[in-house]
Short mmCIF file of C-alpha atoms and ligand atoms in Angstrom, two decimals:
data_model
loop_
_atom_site.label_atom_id
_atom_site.label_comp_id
_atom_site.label_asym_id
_atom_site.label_seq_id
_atom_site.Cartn_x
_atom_site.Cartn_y
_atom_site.Cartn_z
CA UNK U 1 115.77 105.67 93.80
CA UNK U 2 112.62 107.12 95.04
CA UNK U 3 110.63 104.21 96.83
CA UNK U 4 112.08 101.60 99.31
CA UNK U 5 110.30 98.56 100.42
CA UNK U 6 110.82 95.92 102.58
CA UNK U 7 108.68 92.38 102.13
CA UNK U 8 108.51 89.63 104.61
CA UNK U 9 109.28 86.66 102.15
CA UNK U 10 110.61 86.39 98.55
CA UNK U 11 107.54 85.39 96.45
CA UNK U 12 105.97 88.67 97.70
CA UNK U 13 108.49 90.93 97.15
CA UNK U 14 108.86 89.70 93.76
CA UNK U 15 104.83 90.34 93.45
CA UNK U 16 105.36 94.30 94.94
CA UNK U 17 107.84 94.69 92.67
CA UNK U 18 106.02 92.86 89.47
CA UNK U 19 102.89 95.33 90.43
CA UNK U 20 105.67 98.72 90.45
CA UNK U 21 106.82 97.64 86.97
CA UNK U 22 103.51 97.23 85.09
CA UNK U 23 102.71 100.88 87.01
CA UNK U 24 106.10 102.14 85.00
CA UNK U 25 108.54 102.18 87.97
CA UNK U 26 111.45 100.48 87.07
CA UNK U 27 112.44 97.81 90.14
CA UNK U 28 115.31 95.76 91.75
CA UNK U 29 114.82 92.94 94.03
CA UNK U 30 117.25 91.86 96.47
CA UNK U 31 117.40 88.90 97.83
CA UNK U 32 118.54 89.78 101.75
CA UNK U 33 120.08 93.44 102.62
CA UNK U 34 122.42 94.24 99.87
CA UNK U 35 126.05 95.09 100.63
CA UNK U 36 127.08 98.66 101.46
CA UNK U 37 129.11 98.43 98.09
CA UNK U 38 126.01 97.59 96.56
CA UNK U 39 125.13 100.52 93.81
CA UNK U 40 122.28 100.50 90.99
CA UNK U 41 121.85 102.42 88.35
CA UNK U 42 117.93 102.83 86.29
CA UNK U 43 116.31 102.25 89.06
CA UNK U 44 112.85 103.49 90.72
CA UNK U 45 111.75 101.26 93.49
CA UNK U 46 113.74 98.79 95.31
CA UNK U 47 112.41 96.33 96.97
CA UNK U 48 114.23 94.22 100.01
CA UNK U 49 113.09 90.17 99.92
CA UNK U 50 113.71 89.02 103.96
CA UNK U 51 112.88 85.72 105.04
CA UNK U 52 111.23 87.49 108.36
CA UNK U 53 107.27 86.43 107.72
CA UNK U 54 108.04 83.60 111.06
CA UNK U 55 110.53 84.54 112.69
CA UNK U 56 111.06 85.91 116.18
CA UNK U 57 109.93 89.47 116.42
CA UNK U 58 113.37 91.11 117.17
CA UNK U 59 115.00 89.15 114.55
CA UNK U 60 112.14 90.88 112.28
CA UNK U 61 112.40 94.15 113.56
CA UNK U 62 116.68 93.82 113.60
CA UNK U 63 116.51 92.95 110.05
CA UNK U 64 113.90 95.07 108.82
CA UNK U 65 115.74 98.06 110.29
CA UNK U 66 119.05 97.03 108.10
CA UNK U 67 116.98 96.69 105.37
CA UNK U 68 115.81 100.71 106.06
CA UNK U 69 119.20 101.77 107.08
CA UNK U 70 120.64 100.36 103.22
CA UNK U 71 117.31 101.79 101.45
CA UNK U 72 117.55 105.30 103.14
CA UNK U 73 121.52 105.49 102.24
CA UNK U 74 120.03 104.59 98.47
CA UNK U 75 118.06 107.83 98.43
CA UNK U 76 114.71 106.70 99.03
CA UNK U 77 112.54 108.82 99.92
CA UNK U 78 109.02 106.66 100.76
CA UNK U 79 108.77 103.64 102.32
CA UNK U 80 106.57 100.54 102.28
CA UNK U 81 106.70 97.26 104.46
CA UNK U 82 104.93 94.92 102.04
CA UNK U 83 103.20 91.76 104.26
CA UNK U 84 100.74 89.01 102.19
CA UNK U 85 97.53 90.08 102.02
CA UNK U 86 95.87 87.76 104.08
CA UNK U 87 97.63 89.54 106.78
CA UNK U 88 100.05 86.54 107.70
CA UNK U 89 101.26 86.78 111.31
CA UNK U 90 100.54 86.01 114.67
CA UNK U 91 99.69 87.30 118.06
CA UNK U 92 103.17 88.83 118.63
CA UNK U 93 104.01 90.14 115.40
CA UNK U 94 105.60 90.65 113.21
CA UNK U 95 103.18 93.14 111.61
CA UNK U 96 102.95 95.57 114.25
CA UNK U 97 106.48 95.42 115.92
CA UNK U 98 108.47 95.72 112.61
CA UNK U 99 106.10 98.34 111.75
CA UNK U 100 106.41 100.52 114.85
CA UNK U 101 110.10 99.95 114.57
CA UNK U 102 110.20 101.43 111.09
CA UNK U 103 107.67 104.52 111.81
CA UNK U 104 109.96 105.38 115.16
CA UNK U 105 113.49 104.95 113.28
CA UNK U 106 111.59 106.88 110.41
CA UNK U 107 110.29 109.52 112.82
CA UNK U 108 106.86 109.58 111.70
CA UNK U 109 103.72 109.11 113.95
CA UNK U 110 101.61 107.34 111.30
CA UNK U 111 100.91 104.49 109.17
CA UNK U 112 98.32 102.64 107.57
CA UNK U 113 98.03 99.23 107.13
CA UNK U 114 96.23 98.26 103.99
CA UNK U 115 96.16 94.61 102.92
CA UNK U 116 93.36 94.65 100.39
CA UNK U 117 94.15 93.13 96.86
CA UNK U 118 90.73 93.21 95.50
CA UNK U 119 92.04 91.43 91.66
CA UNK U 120 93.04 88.26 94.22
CA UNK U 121 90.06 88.45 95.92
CA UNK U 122 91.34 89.95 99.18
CA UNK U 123 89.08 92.66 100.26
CA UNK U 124 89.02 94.92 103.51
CA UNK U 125 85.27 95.75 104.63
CA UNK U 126 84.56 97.50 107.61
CA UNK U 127 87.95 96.66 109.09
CA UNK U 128 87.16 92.96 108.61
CA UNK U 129 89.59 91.32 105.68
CA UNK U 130 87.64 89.01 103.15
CA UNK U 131 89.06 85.67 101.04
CA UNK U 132 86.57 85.62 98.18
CA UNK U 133 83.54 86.00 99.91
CA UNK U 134 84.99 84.05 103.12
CA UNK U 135 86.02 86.23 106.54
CA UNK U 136 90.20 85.54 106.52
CA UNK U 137 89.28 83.20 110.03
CA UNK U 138 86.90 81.32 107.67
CA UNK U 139 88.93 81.26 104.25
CA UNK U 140 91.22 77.89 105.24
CA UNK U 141 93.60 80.57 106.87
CA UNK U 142 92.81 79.79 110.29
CA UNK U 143 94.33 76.23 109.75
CA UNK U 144 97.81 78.13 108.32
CA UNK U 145 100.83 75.50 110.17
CA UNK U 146 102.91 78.88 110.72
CA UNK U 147 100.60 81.87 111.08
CA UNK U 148 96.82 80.77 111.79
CA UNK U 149 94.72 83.76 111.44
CA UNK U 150 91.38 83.15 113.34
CA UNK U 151 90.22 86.57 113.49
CA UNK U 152 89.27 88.55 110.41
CA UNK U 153 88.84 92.01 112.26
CA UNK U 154 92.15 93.65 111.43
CA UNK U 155 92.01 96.55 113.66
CA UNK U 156 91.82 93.78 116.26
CA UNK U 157 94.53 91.96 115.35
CA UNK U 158 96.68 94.37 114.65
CA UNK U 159 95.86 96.42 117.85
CA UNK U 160 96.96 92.89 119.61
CA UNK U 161 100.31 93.47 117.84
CA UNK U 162 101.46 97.18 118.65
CA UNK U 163 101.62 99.38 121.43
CA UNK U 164 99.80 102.21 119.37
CA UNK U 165 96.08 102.63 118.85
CA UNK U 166 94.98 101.23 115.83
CA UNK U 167 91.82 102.73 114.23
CA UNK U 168 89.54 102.29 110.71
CA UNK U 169 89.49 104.28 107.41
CA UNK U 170 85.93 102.72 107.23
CA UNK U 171 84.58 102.25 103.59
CA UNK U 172 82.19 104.84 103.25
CA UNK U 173 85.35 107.05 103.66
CA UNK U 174 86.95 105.79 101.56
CA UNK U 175 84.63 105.70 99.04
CA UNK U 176 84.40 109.88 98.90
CA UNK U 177 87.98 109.58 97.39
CA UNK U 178 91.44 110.61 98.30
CA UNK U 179 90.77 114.73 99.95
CA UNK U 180 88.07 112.69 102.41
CA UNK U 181 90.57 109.64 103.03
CA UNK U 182 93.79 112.15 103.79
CA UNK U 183 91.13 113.96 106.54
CA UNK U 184 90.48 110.96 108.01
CA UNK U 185 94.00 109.98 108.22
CA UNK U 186 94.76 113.36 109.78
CA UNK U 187 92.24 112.75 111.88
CA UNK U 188 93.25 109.90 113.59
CA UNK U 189 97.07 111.25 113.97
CA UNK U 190 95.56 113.73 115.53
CA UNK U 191 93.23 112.10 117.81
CA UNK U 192 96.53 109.88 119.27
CA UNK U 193 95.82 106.75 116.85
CA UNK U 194 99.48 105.91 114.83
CA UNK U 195 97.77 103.56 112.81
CA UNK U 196 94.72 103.20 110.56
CA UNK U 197 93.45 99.98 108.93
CA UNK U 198 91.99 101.31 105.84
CA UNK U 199 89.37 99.57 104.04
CA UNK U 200 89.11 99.22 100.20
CA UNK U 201 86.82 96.44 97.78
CA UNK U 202 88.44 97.85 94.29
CA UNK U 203 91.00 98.82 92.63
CA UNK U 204 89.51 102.58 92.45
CA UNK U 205 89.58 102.55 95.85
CA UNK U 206 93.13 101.63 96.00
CA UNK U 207 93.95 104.12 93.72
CA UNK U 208 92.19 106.86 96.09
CA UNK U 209 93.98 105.48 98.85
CA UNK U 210 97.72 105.74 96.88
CA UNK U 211 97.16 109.48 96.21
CA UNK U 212 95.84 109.95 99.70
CA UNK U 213 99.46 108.24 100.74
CA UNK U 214 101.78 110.74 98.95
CA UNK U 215 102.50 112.91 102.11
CA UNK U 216 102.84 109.39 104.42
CA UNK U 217 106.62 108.50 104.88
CA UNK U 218 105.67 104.94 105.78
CA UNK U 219 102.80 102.61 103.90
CA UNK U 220 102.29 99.15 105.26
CA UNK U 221 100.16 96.49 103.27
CA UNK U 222 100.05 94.09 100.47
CA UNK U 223 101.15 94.78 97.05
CA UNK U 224 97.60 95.97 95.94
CA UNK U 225 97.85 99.20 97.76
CA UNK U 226 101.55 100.23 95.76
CA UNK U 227 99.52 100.62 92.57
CA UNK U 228 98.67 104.19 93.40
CA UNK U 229 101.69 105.17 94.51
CA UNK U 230 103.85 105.79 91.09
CA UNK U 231 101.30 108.43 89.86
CA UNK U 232 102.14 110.50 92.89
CA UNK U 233 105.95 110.55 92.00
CA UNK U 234 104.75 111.21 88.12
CA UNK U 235 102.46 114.23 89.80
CA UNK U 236 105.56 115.42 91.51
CA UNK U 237 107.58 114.95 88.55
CA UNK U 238 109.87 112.63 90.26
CA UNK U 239 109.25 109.86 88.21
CA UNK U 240 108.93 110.20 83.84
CA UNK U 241 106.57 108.74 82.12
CA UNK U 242 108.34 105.37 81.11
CA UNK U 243 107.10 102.56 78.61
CA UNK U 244 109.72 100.36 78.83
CA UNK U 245 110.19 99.92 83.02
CA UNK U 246 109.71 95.82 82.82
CA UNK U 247 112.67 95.96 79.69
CA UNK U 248 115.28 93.11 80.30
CA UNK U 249 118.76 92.71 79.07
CA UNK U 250 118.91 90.39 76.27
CA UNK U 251 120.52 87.04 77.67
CA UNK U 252 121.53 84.23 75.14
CA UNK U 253 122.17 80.88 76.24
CA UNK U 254 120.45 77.22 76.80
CA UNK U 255 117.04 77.11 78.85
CA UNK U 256 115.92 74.49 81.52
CA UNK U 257 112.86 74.26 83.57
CA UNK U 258 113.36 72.99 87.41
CA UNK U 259 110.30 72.01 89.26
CA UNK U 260 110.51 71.33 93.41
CA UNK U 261 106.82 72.71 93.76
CA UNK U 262 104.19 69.84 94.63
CA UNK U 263 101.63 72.54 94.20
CA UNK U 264 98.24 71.79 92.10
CA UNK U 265 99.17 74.09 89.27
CA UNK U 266 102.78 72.86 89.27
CA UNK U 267 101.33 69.29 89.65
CA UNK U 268 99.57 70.31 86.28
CA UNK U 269 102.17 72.35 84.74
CA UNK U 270 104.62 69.66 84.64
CA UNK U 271 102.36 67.12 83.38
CA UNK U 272 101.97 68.92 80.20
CA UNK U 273 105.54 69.64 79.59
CA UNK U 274 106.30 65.93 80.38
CA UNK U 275 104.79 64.60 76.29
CA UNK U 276 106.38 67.68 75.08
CA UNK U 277 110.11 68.28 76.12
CA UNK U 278 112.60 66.07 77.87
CA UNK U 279 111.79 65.22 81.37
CA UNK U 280 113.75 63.85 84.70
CA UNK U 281 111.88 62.74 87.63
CA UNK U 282 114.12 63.36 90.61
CA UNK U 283 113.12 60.47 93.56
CA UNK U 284 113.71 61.80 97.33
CA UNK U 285 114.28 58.32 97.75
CA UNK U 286 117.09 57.46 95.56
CA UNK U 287 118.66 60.69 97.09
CA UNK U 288 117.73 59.69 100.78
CA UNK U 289 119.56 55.96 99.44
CA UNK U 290 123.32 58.08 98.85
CA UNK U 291 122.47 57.68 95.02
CA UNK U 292 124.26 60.46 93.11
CA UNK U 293 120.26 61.67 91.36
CA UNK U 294 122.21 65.33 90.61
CA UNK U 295 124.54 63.46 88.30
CA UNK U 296 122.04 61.18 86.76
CA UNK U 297 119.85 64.36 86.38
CA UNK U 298 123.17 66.05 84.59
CA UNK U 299 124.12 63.04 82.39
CA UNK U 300 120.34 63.11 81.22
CA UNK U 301 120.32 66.96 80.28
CA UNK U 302 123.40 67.17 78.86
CA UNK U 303 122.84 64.75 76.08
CA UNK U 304 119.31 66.42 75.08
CA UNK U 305 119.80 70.51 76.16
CA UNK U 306 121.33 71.32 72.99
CA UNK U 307 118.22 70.63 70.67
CA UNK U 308 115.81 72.70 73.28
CA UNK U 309 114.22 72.83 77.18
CA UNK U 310 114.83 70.40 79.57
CA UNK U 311 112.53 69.72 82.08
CA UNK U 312 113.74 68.45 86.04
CA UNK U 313 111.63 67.89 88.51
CA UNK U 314 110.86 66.31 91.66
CA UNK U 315 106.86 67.57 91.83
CA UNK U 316 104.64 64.38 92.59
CA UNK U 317 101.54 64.33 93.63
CA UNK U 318 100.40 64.36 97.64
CA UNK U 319 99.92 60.87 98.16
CA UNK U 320 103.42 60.11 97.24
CA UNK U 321 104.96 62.85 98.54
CA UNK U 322 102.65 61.49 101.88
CA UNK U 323 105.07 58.61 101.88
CA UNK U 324 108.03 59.65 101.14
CA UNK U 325 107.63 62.34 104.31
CA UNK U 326 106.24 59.53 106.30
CA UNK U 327 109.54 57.81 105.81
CA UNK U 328 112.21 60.88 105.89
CA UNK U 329 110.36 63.26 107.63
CA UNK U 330 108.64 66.35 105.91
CA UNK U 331 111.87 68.91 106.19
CA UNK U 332 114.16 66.18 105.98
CA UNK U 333 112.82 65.14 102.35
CA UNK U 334 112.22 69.25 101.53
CA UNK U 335 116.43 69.61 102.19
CA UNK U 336 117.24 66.77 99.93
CA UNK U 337 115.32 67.79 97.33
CA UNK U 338 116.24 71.54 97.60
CA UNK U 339 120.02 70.11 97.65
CA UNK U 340 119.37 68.48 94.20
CA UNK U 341 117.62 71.21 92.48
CA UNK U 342 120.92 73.73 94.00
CA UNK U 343 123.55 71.69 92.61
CA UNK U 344 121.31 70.94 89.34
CA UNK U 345 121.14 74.60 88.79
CA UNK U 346 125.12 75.36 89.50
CA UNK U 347 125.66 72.25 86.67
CA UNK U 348 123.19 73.77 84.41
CA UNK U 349 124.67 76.84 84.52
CA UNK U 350 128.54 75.54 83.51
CA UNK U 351 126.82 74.01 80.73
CA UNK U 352 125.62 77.07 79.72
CA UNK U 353 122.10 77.17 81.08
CA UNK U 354 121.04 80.92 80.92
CA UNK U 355 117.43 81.33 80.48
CA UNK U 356 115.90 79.32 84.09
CA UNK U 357 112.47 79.00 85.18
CA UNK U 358 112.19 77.14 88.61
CA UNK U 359 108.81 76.34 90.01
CA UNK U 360 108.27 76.42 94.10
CA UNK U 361 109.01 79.24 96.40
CA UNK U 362 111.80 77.28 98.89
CA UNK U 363 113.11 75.51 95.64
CA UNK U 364 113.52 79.18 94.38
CA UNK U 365 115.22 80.50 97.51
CA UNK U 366 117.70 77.27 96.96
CA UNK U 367 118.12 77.68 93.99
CA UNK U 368 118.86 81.71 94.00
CA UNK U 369 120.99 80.96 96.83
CA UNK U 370 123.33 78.20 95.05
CA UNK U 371 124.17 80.62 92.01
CA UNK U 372 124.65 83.29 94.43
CA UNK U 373 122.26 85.38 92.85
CA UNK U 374 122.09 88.70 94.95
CA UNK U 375 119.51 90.97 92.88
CA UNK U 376 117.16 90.76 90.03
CA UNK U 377 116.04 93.07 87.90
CA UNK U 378 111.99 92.78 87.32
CA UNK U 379 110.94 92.61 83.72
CA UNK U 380 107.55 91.59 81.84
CA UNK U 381 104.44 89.57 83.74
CA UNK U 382 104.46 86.17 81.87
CA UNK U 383 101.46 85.09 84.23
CA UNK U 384 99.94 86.92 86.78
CA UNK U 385 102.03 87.87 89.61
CA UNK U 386 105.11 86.24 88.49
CA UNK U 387 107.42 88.14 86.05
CA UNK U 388 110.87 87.28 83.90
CA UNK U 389 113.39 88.64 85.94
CA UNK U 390 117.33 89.13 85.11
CA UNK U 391 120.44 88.69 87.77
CA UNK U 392 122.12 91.44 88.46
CA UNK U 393 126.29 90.71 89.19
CA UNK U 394 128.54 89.22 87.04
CA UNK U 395 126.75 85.95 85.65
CA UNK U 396 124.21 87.64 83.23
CA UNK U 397 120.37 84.63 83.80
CA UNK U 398 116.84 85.31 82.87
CA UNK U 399 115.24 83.75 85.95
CA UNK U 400 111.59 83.44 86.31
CA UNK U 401 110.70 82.18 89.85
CA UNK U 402 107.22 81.50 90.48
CA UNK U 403 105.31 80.41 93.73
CA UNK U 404 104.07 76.74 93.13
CA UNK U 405 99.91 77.92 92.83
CA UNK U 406 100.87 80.43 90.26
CA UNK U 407 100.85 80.08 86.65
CA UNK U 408 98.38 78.39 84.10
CA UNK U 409 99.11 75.00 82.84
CA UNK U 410 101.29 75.65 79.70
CA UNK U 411 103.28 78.01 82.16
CA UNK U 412 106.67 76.42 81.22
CA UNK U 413 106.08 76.89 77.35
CA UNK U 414 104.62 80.61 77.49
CA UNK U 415 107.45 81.70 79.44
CA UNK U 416 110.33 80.23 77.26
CA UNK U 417 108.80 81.81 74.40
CA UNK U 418 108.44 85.08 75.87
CA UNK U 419 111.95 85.21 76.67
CA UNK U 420 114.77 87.23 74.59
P1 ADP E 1 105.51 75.73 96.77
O1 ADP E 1 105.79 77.11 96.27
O2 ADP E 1 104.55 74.97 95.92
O3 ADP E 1 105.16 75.70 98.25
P2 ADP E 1 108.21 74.99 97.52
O4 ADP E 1 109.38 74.84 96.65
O5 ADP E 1 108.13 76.22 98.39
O6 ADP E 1 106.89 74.91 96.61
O7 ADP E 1 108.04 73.76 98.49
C1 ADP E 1 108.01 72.44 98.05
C2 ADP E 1 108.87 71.60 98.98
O8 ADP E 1 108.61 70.23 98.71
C3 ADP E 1 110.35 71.83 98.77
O9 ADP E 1 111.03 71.82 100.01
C4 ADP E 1 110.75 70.60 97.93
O10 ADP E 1 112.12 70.28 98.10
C5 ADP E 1 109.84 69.54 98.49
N1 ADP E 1 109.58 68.42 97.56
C6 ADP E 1 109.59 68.47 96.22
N2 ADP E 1 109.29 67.29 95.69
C7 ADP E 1 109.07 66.44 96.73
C8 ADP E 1 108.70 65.08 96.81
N3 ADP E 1 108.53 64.34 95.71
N4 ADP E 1 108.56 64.54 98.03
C9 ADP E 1 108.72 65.28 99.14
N5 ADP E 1 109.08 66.58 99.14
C10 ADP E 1 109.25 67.17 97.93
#
């Protein structure tokens, strides 16, 4: 195990890890901090999923140091605290305080942040971070329910968040390449600043930046900035050349799409697996009524999952689910749903069910969560940013979890057939 990372929610941890495998570093997921039994074998990069994106600070920081604590007993010897890369937070944290935890348990005195993920259109200019050609406080972000970011100057924000001086890796620096970005980052340490925003608009530049990292214990940022980080271990010759890091077990069994995501591209993915393969609508308000929808859902795939995909769902689109929130309450109807889908899953599974793709990132965590699913193994991209993954533990599944935007419309078909 050479590199250990922490990420503030699941869907991004699974897209740090998916960018490590296509740069040939074989990663594990975890959903939580694993066990202290908890031993892998094959493995380059490990990468801790928390649930700590909104949560109080010191629950972030207490969890994140756990999360260090198992990944330093693993033998890691880097570190990266993975956040989205628009930055998500808010005036107290948890950017800055679980990252000045980590650097002081880690006994280093600097850290760059680095959210730029120029191939998603997330681009750091002058310390300022762009959406497309939006500033972040312009880009729909500053209407975010949980973490409204109305400032795009990061050094700002940031600086709001830690106790440390926060200073810029401006572009122009950057742009000379990796000897002129390690200066500056000497530099600052030097002149009292612990942390550096550092700016990047391409993947070049994020590239120059990775090599510039290999000496730094601790990396923060999104998952754009890990893509220059495996050639340093192949430089040192910690890490082999390897072809093969996304290869999955083989996993034999039945295969079943489930779909809690009301997302556009979810919205359009299911519509065109609807005329093709069996499909169960799954109505919050039969279930908010005491009707038994898990069992009509079962009695429904059971009697077709034998000749090929099934397809359960619960997606609708946001006038309806408008109403039925208006009348249960948005978490309310989000918990019966996510109930559904769980004990779906568990009955899909005892049928023999072994090849799952669910759509929706909370219908994921439920989902995960029901089959007790601890770790997953990161195999091939199917579509960007989401990959087939396999459980690790004793039931053998090829799971492929995807965010609700993510995906193109014939999603569902493209990943079945990509499947062993
Ligand atoms: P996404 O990744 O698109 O945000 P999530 O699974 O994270 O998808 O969130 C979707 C939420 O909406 C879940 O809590 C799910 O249970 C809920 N949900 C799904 N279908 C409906 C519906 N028809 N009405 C109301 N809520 C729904």
């Amino acid at each position: 195990m050479i590199l250990g990372c922490i990420a503030d929610d699941f869907t991004g941890a699974t897209d740090l890890a998916n960018t490590l495998v296509r740069n040939g570093m074989r990663s594990v997921q975890t959903i939580g901090v694993p066990d202290s039994d908890f031993v892998l074998d094959d493995v380059d990069a490990i990468v801790v999923a928390l649930k700590s994106r909104t949560i109080p600070a010191a629950d972030a920081v207490a969890q994140s140091l756990r999360a260090l604590e198992w990944l330093r007993g693993a033998g890691c010897r880097q570190f990266f605290f993975k956040y989205c890369s628009t930055f998500d937070s808010t005036p107290r944290g948890n950017i800055g305080p679980v990252t000045e935890a980590l650097m002081q348990a880690l006994d280093t005195d600097f850290s760059i942040a680095c959210p730029a993920f120029p191939e998603n259109g997330r681009t750091v200019f002058n310390g300022h971070l762009f959406v497309g050609d939006a500033l972040l406080s312009e880009s729909g972000m500053q209407h975010h329910p949980l973490t409204p970011m109305t400032d795009a100057n990061l050094v700002r924000v940031l600086a709001g968040q830690c106790k440390g001086n926060v200073g810029l890796v401006p572009f122009d620096t950057v742009d000379r390449g990796a000897p002129a970005i390690a200066d500056a980052f000497a530099d600052l340490r030097s002149s009292g600043y612990p942390h550096a925003i550092v700016d990047a608009i391409s993947d070049e530049q994020l590239m120059a930046i990775g090599t510039a990292c290999a000496d730094l214990v601790l990396i923060t940022g999104g998952s754009g900035v890990a893509v220059g980080l495996p050639s340093n271990f192949r430089r040192t010759g910690l890490l082999a050349d390897n072809d093969a890091a996304d290869s999955l077990p083989p996993v034999d069994g039945l295969s079943a799409v489930l779909a809690g995501s009301c997302s556009t591209a979810t919205l359009a993915q299911v519509e065109r697996t609807k005329s093709l393969w069996p499909a169960f609508q799954i109505d919050p308000m039969a279930v908010a009524d005491g009707r038994d929808v898990a069992a009509q859902a079962m009695a429904f795939a059971s009697r077709r999952i034998s000749d090929g995909p099934v397809l359960i769902y619960a997606s609708a689109a946001p006038e309806k689910v408008s109403e039925v929130q208006a009348t249960l309450g948005r978490d309310h109807a989000g918990e019966l749903v996510e109930g559904v889908m769980a004990q779906v899953a568990r009955e899909l599974v005892a049928l023999g069910v072994r090849k799952l793709v669910v759509a929706g990132g909370e219908t994921s965590g439920a989902v995960v969560s029901a089959l007790k699913v601890r770790a997953l193994r990161i195999g091939p991209q199917i579509d960007p940013g989401v990959p087939w993954t396999a459980s690790i533990g004793d039931l053998k599944l090829a799971l492929a979890l995807k965010s609700g935007n993510f995906g193109g419309p014939d999603f569902f078909q493209k990943a079945l057939e990509r499947v062993a």
